[in-house]
PDB file of C-alpha atoms in Angstrom:
ATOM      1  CA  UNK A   1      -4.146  10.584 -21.644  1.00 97.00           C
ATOM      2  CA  UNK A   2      -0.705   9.485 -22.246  1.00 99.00           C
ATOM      3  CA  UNK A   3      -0.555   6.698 -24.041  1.00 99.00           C
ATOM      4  CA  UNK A   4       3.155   4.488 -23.470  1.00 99.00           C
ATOM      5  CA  UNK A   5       4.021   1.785 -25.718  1.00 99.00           C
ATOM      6  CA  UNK A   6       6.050  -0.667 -22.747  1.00 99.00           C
ATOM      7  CA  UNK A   7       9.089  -0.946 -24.752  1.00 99.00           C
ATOM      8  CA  UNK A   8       8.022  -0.410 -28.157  1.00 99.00           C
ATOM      9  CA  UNK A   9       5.505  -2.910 -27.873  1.00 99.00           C
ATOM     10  CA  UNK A  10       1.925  -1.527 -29.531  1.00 99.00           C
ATOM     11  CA  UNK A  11       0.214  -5.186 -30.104  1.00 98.00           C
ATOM     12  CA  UNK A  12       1.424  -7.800 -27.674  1.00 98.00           C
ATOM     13  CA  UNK A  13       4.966  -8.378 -25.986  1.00 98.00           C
ATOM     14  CA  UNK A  14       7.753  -8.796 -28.759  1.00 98.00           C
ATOM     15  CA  UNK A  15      10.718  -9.845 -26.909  1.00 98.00           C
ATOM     16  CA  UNK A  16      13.104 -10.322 -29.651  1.00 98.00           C
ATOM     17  CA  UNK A  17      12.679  -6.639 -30.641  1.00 98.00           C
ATOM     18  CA  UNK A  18      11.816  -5.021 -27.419  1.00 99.00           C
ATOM     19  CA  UNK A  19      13.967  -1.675 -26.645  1.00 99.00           C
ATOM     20  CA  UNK A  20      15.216  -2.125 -30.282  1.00 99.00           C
ATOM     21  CA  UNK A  21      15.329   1.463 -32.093  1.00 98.00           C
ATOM     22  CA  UNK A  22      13.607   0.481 -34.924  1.00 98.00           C
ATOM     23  CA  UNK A  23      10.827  -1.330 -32.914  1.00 99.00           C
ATOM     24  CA  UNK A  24      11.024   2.480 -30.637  1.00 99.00           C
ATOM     25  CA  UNK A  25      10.752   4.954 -33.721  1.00 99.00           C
ATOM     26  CA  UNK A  26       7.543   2.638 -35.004  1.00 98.00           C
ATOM     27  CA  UNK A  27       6.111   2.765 -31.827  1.00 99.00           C
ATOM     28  CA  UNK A  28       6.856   6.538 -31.891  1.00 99.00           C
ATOM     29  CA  UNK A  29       5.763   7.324 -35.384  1.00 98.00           C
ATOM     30  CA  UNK A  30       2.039   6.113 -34.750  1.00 98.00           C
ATOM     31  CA  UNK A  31       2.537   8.589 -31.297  1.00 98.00           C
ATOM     32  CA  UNK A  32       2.668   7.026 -28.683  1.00 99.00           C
ATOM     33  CA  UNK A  33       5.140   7.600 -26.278  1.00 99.00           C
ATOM     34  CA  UNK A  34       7.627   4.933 -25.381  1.00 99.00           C
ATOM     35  CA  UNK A  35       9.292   2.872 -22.087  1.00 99.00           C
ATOM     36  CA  UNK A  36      12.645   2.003 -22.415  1.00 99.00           C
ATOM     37  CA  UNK A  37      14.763   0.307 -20.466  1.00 99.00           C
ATOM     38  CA  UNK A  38      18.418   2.428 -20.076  1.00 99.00           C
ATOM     39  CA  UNK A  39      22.160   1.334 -19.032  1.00 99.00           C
ATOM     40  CA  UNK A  40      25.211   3.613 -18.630  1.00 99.00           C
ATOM     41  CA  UNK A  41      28.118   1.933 -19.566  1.00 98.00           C
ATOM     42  CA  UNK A  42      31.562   3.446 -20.297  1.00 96.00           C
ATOM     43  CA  UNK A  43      30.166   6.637 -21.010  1.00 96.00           C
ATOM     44  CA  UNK A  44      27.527   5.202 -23.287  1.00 98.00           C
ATOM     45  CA  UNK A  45      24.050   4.772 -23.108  1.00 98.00           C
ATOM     46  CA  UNK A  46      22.449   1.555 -24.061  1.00 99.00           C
ATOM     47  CA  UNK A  47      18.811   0.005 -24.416  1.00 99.00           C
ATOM     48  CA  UNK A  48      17.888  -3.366 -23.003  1.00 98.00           C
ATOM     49  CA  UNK A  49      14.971  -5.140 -20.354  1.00 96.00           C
ATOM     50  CA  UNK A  50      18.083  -7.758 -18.940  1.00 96.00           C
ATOM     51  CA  UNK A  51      21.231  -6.605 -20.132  1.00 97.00           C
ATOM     52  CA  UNK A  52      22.525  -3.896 -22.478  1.00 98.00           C
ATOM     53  CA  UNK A  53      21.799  -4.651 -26.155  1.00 98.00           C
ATOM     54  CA  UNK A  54      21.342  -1.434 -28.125  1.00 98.00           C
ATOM     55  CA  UNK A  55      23.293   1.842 -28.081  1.00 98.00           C
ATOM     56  CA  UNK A  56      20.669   4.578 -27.241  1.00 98.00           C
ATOM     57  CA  UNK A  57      20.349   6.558 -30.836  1.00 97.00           C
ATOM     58  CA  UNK A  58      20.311  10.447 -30.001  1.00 94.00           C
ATOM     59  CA  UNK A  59      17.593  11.202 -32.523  1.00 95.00           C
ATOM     60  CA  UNK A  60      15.128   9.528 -30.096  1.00 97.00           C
ATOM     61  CA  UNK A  61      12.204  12.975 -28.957  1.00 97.00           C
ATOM     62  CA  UNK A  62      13.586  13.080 -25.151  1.00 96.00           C
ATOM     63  CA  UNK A  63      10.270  14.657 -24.119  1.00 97.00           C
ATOM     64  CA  UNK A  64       8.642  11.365 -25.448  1.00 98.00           C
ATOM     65  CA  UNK A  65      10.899   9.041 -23.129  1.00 99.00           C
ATOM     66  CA  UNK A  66      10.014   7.324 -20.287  1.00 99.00           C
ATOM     67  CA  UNK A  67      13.432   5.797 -19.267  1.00 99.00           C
ATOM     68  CA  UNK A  68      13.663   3.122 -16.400  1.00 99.00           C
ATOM     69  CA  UNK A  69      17.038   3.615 -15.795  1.00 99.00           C
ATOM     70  CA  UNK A  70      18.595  -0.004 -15.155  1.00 98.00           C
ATOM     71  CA  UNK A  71      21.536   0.866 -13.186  1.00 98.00           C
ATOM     72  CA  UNK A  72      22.721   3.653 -10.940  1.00 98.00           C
ATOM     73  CA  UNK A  73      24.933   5.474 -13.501  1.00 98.00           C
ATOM     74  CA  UNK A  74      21.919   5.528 -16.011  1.00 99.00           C
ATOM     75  CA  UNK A  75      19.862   7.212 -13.390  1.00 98.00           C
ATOM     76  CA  UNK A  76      22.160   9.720 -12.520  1.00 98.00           C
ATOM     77  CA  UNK A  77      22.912  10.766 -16.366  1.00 98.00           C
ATOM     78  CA  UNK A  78      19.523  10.746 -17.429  1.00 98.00           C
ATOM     79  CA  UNK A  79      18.357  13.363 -13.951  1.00 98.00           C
ATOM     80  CA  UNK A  80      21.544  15.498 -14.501  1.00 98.00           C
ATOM     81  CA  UNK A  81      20.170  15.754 -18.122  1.00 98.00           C
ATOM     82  CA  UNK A  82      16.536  16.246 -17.367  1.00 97.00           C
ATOM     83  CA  UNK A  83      15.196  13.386 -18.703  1.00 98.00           C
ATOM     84  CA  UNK A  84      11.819  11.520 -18.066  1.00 98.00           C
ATOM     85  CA  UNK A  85      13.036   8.764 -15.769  1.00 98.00           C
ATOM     86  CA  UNK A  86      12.456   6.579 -12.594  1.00 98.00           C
ATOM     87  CA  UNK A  87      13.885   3.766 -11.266  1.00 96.00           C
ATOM     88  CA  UNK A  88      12.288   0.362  -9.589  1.00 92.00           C
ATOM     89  CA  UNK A  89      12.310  -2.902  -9.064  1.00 88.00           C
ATOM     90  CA  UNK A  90       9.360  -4.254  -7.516  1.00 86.00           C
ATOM     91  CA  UNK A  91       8.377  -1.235  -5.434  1.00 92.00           C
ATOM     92  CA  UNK A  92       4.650  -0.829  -5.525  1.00 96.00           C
ATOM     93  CA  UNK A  93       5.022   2.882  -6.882  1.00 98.00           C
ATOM     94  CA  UNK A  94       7.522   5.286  -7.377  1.00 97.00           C
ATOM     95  CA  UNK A  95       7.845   8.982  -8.435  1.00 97.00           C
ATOM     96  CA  UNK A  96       9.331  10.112 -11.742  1.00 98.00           C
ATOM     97  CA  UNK A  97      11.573  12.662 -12.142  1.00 98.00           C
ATOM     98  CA  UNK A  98       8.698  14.524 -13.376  1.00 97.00           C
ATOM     99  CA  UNK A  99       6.261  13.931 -10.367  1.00 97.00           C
ATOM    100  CA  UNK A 100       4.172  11.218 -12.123  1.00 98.00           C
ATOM    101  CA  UNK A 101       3.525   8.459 -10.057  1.00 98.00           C
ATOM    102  CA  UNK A 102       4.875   5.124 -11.791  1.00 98.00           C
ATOM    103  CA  UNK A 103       2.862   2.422 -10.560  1.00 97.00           C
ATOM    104  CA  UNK A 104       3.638  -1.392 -10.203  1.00 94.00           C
ATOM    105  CA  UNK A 105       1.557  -4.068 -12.284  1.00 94.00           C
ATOM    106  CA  UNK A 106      -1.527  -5.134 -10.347  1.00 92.00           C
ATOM    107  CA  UNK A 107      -1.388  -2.260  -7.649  1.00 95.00           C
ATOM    108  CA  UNK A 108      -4.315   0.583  -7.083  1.00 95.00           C
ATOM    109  CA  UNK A 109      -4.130   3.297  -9.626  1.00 97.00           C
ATOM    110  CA  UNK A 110      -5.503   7.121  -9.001  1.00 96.00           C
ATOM    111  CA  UNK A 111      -4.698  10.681  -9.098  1.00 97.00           C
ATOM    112  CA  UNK A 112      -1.837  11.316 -11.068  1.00 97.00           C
ATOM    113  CA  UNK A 113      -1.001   7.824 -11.442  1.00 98.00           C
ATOM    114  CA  UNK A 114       0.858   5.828 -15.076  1.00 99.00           C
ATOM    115  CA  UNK A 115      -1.244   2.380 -15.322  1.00 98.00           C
ATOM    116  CA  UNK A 116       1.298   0.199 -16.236  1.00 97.00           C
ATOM    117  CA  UNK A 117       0.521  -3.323 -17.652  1.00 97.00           C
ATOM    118  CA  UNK A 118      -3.514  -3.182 -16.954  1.00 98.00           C
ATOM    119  CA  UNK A 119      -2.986  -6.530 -18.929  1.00 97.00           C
ATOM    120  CA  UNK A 120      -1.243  -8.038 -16.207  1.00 95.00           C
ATOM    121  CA  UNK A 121      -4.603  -8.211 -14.132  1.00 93.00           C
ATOM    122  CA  UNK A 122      -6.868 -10.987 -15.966  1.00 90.00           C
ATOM    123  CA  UNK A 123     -10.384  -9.371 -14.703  1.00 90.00           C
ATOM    124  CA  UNK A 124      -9.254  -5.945 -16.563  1.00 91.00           C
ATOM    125  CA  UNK A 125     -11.034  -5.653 -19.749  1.00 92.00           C
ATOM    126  CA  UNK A 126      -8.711  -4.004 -22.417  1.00 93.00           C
ATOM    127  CA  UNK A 127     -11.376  -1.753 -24.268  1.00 92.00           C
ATOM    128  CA  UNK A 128     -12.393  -0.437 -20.897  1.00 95.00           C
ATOM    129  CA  UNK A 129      -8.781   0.373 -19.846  1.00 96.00           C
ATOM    130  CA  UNK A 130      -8.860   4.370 -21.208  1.00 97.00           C
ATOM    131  CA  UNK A 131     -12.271   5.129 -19.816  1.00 97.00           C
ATOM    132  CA  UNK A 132     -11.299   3.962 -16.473  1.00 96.00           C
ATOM    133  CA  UNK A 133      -7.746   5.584 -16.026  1.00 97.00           C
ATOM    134  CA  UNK A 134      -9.671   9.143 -17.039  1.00 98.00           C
ATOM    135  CA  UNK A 135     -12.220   8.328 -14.193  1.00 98.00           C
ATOM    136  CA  UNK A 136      -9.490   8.459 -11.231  1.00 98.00           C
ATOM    137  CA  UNK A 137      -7.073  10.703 -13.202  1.00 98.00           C
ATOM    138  CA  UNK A 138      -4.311   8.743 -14.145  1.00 98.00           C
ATOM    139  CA  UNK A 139      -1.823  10.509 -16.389  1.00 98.00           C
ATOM    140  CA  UNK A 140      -0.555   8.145 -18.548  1.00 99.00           C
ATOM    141  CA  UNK A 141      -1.253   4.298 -19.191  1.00 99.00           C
ATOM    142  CA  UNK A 142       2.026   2.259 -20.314  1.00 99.00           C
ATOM    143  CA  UNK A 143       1.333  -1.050 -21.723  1.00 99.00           C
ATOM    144  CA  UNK A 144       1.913  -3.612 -24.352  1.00 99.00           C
ATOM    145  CA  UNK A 145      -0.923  -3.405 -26.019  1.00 98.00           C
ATOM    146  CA  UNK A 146      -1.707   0.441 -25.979  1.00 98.00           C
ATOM    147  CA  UNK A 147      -2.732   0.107 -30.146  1.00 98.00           C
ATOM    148  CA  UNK A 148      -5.775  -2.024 -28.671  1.00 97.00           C
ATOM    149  CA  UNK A 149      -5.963   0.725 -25.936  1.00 98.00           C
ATOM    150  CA  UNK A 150      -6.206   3.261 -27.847  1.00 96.00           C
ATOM    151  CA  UNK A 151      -8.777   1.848 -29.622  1.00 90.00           C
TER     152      UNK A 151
END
C-alpha cells in the first residue's frame, strides 16, 4: 500500500509549511510518498495549495511524486515529462497519468483506487484506515495523517 503524505503533512494539516521542500524531503525521508501541489510559471515550476510559493527543487525522487498540477501549463510539463500527475477540482474521481484512480474526499473507494483524506469522513476510524483500503484494493491512501496510518 502506498502510503502519500497530502502535502508533506505526516501528523495533522500544517498549513504554514505545506508544499514547503523541507516539510517534502521529511515527509520523504521517513518514506512515504508525497502530494504536491504544482504551478508552471515562466518556465519554472513552483509548489503551492493557493498560489505559487516555492520553486520545485530538482532533487525531489520523481517516481515518489504525486503532482496535482494547479494550472494547465503544469499539467502539460509534468505529462510531456512523465511524471505522476492528475488534475481536479472537485470531480468525484479522476485518472492519473499512471492509471490510478484519484479519488475525491468522502466518495466510494475500490479497485485500484488512492483514498484521499479518509479523515475527512468523521465515522472513519484512523487505525482501521490500512486494513480497509487492502480489503477493496485501493493502491495508495494519501492523507494528512498517514504517520498515524501507518501505524
Amino acid at each position: 500500500m502506498i502510503l502519500i503524505a497530502h502535502r508533506g503533512n505526516i501528523e495533522g494539516a500544517n498549513p504554514s509549511q505545506e508544499n514547503s521542500p523541507e516539510y517534502l524531503r521529511l515527509a520523504l525521508s521517513l518514506e512515504f510518498d508525497v502530494e504536491v501541489d504544482v504551478w508552471l510559471l515562466e518556465g519554472q515550476l513552483w509548489l503551492g495549495h493557493d498560489r505559487p510559493l516555492y520553486l520545485m527543487p530538482e532533487d525531489l525522487p520523481q517516481a515518489r511524486l504525486w503532482c496535482h498540477a494547479k494550472n494547465l501549463e503544469a499539467l502539460m510539463w509534468l505529462l510531456r515529462n512523465r511524471y505522476n500527475t492528475f488534475w481536479h477540482e472537485k470531480d468525484c474521481y479522476t485518472l492519473t497519468s499512471r492509471g490510478h484512480i484519484w479519488t475525491y474526499p468522502g466518495q466510494s473507494i475500490g479497485q485500484g483506487s488512492v483514498w484521499n483524506q479518509p479523515e475527512w469522513d468523521k465515522s472513519v476510524n484512523l487505525s482501521l484506515v490500512m486494513q480497509q483500503a487492502i480489503e477493496v484494493g485501493c493502491v495508495g491512501i494519501c492523507s494528512d495523517w498517514v504517520k498515524q496510518i501507518r501505524g
